[in-house]
XYZ file of C-alpha atoms in Angstrom:
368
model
C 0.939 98.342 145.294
C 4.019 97.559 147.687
C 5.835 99.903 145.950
C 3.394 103.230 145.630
C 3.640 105.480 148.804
C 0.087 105.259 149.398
C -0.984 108.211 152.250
C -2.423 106.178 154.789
C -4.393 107.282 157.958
C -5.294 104.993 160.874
C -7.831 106.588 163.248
C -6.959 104.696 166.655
C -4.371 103.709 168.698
C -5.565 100.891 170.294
C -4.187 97.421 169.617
C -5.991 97.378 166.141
C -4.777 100.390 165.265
C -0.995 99.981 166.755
C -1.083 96.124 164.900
C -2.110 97.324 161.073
C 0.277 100.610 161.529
C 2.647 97.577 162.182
C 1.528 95.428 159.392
C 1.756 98.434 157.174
C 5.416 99.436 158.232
C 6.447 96.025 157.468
C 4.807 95.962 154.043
C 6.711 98.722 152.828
C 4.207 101.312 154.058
C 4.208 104.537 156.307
C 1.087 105.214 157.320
C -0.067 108.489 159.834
C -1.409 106.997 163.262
C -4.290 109.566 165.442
C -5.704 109.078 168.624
C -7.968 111.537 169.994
C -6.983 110.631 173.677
C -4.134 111.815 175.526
C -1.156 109.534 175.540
C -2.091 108.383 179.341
C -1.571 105.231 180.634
C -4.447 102.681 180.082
C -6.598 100.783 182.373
C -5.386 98.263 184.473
C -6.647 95.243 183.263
C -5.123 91.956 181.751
C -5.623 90.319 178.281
C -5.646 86.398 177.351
C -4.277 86.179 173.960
C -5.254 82.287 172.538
C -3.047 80.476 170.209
C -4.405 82.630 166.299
C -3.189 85.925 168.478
C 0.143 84.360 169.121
C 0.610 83.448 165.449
C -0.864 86.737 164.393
C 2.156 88.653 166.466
C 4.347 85.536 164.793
C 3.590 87.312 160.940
C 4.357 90.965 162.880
C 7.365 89.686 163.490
C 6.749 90.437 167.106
C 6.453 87.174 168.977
C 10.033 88.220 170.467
C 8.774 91.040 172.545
C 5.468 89.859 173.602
C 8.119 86.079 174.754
C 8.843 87.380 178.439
C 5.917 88.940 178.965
C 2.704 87.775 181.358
C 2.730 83.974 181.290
C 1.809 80.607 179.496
C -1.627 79.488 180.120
C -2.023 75.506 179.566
C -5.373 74.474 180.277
C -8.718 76.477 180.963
C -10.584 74.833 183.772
C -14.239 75.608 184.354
C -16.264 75.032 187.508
C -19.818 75.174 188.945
C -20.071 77.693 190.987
C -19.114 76.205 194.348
C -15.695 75.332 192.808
C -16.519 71.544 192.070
C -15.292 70.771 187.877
C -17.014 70.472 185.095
C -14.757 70.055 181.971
C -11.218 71.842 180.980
C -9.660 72.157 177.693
C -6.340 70.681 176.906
C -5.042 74.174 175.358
C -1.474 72.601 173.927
C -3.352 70.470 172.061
C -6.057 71.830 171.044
C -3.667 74.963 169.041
C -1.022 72.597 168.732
C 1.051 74.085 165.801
C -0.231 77.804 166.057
C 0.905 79.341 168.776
C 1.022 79.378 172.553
C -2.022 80.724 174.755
C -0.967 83.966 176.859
C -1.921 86.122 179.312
C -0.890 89.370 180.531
C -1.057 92.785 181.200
C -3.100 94.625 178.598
C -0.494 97.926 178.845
C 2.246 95.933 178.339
C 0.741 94.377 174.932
C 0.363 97.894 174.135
C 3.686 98.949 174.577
C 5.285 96.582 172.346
C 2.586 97.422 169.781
C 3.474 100.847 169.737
C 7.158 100.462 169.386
C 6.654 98.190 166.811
C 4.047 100.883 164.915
C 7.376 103.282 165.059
C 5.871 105.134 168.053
C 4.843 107.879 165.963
C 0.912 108.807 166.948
C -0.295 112.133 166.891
C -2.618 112.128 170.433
C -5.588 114.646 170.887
C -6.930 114.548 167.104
C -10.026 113.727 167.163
C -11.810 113.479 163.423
C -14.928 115.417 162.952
C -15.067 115.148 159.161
C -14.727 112.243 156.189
C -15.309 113.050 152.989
C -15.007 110.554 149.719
C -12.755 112.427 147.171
C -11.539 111.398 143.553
C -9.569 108.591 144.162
C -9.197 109.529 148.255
C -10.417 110.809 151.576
C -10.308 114.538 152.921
C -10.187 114.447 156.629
C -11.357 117.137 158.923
C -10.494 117.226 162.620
C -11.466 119.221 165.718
C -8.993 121.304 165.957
C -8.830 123.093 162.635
C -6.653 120.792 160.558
C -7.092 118.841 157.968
C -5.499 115.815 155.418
C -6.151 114.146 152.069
C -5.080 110.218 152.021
C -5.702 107.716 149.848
C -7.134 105.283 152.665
C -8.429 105.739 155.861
C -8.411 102.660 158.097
C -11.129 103.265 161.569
C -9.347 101.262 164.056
C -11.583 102.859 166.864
C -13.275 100.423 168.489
C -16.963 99.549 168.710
C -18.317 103.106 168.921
C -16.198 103.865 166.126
C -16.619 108.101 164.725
C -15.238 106.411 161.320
C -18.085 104.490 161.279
C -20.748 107.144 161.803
C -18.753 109.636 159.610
C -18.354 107.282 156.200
C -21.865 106.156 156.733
C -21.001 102.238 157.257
C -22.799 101.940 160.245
C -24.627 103.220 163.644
C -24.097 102.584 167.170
C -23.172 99.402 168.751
C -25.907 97.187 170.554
C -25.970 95.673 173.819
C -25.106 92.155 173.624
C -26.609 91.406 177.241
C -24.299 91.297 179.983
C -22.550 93.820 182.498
C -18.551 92.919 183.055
C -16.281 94.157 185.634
C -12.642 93.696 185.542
C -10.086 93.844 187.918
C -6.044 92.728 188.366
C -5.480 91.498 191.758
C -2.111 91.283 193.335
C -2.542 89.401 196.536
C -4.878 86.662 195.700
C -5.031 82.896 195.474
C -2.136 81.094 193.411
C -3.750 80.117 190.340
C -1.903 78.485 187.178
C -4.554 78.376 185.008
C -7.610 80.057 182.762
C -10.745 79.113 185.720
C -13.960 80.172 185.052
C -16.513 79.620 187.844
C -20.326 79.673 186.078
C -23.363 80.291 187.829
C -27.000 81.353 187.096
C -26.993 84.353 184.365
C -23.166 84.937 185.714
C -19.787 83.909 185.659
C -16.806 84.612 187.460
C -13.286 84.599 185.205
C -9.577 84.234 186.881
C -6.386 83.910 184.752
C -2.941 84.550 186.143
C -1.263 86.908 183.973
C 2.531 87.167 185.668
C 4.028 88.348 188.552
C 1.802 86.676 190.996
C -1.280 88.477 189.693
C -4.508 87.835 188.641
C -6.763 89.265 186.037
C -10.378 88.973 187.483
C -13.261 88.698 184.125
C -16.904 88.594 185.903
C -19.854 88.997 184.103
C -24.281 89.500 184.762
C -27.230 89.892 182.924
C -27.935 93.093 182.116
C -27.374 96.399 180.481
C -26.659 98.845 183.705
C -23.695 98.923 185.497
C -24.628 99.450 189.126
C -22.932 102.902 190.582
C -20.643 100.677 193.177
C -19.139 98.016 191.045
C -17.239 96.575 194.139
C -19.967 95.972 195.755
C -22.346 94.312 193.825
C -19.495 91.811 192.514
C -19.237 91.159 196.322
C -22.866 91.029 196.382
C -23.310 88.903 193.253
C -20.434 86.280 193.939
C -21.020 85.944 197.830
C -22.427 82.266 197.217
C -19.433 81.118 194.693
C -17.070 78.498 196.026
C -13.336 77.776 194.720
C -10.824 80.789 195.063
C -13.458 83.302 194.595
C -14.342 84.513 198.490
C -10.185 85.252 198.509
C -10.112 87.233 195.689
C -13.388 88.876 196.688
C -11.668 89.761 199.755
C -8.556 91.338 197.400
C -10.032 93.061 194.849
C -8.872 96.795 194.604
C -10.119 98.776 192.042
C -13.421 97.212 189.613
C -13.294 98.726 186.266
C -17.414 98.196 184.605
C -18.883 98.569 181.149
C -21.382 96.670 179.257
C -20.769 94.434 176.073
C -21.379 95.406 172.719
C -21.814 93.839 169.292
C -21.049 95.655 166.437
C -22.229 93.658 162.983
C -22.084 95.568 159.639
C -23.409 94.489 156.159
C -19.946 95.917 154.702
C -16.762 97.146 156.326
C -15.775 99.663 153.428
C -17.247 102.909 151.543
C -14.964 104.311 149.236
C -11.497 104.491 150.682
C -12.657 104.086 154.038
C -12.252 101.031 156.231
C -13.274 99.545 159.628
C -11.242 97.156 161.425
C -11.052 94.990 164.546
C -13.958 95.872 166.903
C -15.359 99.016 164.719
C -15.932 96.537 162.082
C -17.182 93.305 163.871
C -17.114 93.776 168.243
C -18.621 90.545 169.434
C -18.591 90.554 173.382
C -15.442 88.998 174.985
C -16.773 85.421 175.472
C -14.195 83.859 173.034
C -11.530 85.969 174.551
C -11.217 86.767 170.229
C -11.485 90.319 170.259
C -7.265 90.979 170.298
C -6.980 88.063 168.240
C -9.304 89.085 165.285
C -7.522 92.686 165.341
C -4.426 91.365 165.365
C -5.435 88.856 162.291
C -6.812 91.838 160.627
C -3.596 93.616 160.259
C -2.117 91.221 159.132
C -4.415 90.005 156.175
C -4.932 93.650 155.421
C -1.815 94.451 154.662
C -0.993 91.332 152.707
C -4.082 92.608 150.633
C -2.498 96.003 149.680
C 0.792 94.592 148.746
C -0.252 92.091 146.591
C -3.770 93.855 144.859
C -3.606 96.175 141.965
C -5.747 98.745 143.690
C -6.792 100.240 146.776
C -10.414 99.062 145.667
C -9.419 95.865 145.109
C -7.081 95.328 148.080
C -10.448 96.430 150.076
C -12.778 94.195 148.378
C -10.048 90.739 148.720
C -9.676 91.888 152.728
C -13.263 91.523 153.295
C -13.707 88.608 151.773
C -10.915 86.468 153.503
C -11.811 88.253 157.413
C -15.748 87.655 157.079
C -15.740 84.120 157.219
C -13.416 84.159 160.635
C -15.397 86.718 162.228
C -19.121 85.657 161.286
C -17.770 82.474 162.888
C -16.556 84.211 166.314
C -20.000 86.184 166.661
C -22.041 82.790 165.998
C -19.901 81.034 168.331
C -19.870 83.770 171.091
C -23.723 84.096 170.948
C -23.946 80.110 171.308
C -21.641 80.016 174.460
C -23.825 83.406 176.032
C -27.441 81.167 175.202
C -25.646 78.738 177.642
C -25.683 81.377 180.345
C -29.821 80.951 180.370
C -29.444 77.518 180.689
C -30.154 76.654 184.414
C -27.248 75.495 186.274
C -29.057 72.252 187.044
C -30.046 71.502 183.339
C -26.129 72.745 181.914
C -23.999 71.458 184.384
C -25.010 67.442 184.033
C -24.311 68.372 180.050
C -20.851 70.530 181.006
C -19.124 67.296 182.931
C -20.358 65.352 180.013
C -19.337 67.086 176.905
C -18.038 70.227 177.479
C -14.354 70.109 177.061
C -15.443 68.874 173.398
C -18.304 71.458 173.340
C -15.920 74.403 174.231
C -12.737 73.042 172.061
C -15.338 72.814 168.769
C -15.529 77.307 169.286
C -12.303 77.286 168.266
C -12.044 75.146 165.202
C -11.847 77.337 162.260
C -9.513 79.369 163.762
C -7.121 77.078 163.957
C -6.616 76.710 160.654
C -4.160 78.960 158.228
C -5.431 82.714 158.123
């Protein structure tokens, strides 16, 4: 199908959305990008990109871009949660031959996506309508308009209007814990991925460029408190290591609450769900930009090389299931750990963990 101008619509312009209108382009496709927010600038907050994410932007031919961004991280260290170790992950070897691990500034990921999606996406359009057609999709939006295309790709995240409209699926559900993220500019020099784990909690830092630091911390839970700053400062008082200094820092706290989203099929018709409106997991595995980007990719390859939109559909979802079933196992076994008292996990941590923590990542290290 490489050749047939298929009309393509992605809903989204997030980096799931901004990676398949990239995979598309480069597959010989020009596909209509929407957003129903206004092109503002996004949240401050940084992104760690493992090794399958760096390969991913490899196939989009956008490894170039993404080169000077953020920084290199090595090694991810975790501690207790007075600081002392408890294993670390060689991360050279362990995606040795796929990429490098990164982190950075989520806007600035999100730039390059969106020049290399053609910068073309039509902000405020919110979809209020999908409709299966004859060979197509009619799509309504709020404002009055409306399009027939011959696929519709919902790259909207985990609360996804695709998904509700074309029937695939319902809200999202809690997976368990309340985060709150932060990038902090004066804080404690820090050269690698350190994770500080206490009881039910766990405190994230990763050095994303320019001196600063993106700030991951995590609770129980299913509320986010109405002063985030101060129940981090609350919650993490007792934590050792560099976290009273960049307690001390911390600026603004962004909050939310996980959310899993799992499906028993990704496609109705000519409509699809991708990255996190297909298969959110929360951001334990740090996989969530990874599997997006992946997605694209393999998505695109499928439409180029099926006979049929139908079929193109059917071949994607059978080559992504496998990778992401694997990343929602995974990141529910590494959250069970977070019930495990500190005294019963750590003893097994300093033993085994490196090898516990490296064994998450196994099948994605191999060939998409």
């Amino acid at each position: 199908m490489g050749g047939f101008p298929l009309r393509i619509l992605v809903v989204g312009a997030g980096i799931a959305g901004l990676a398949v209108a990239r995979a598309l382009r480069l597959a010989g496709f020009r596909p209509d990008v929407t957003e129903k927010l206004p092109p503002t600038e996004l949240v401050d907050t940084g992104l760690y990109l493992p090794g399958n994410a760096a390969r991913a932007l490899r196939r989009l031919d956008l490894d170039g871009p993404v080169r000077p961004l953020g920084q290199v991280i090595h090694r991810q260290r975790f501690l207790d949660a007075a600081g002392s170790p408890l294993c670390e992950v060689d991360l050279d070897a362990l995606w040795a031959g796929v990429g490098e691990c990164r982190a950075l500034p989520r806007a600035e990921l999100h730039r390059v996506l969106l020049t290399g999606a053609g910068g073309a996406v039509r902000h405020g359009a919110e979809i209020s309508t999908v409709e299966p057609l004859p060979g197509g999709v009619a799509v309504g939006f709020t404002d009055g308009t409306s399009g027939e295309y011959d696929l519709v790709i919902g790259a909207d995240g985990p609360r996804s209007a695709v998904r509700t409209l074309a029937a695939l699926g319902g809200p999202p559900r809690p997976a368990g814990q309340v985060v709150y993220r932060s990038v902090v500019r004066d804080g404690p020099r820090i050269t690698d991925w350190t994770a500080l784990l206490g009881q039910r909690s766990g405190f994230l830092l990763v050095p994303i460029g320019a001196g600063r630091l993106y700030c991951y911390a995590d609770e129980a839970g299913a509320v986010p408190p109405a002063d985030p700053p101060a129940r981090l400062r609350e919650l993490f008082a007792g934590y050792g290591g560099p976290v009273p200094e960049v307690l001390s820092a911390l600026e603004q706290v962004h909050v939310g609450v996980t959310e899993e989203v799992e499906l028993g099929r990704w496609f109705h018709g000519r409509v699809l769900l991708i990255g996190d409106a297909a298969h959110a997991t929360a951001p334990t595995l740090s996989q969530g930009a990874a599997m997006a980007l992946e997605d694209a990719v393999v998505l695109a390859e499928s439409l180029k090389a099926a006979g049929s939109v139908e079929a193109a559909l059917l071949a994607y979802e059978s080559r992504r299931r496998p990778r992401t079933r694997w990343v929602r196992d995974r990141t529910r076994d590494r959250n069970r750990t977070r019930d495990v008292p500190p005294a019963l996990r750590d003893p097994l941590l300093r033993g085994r963990g490196g090898r516990i923590f490296q064994e998450h990542y196994r099948l994605l290290v191999d060939p998409l």
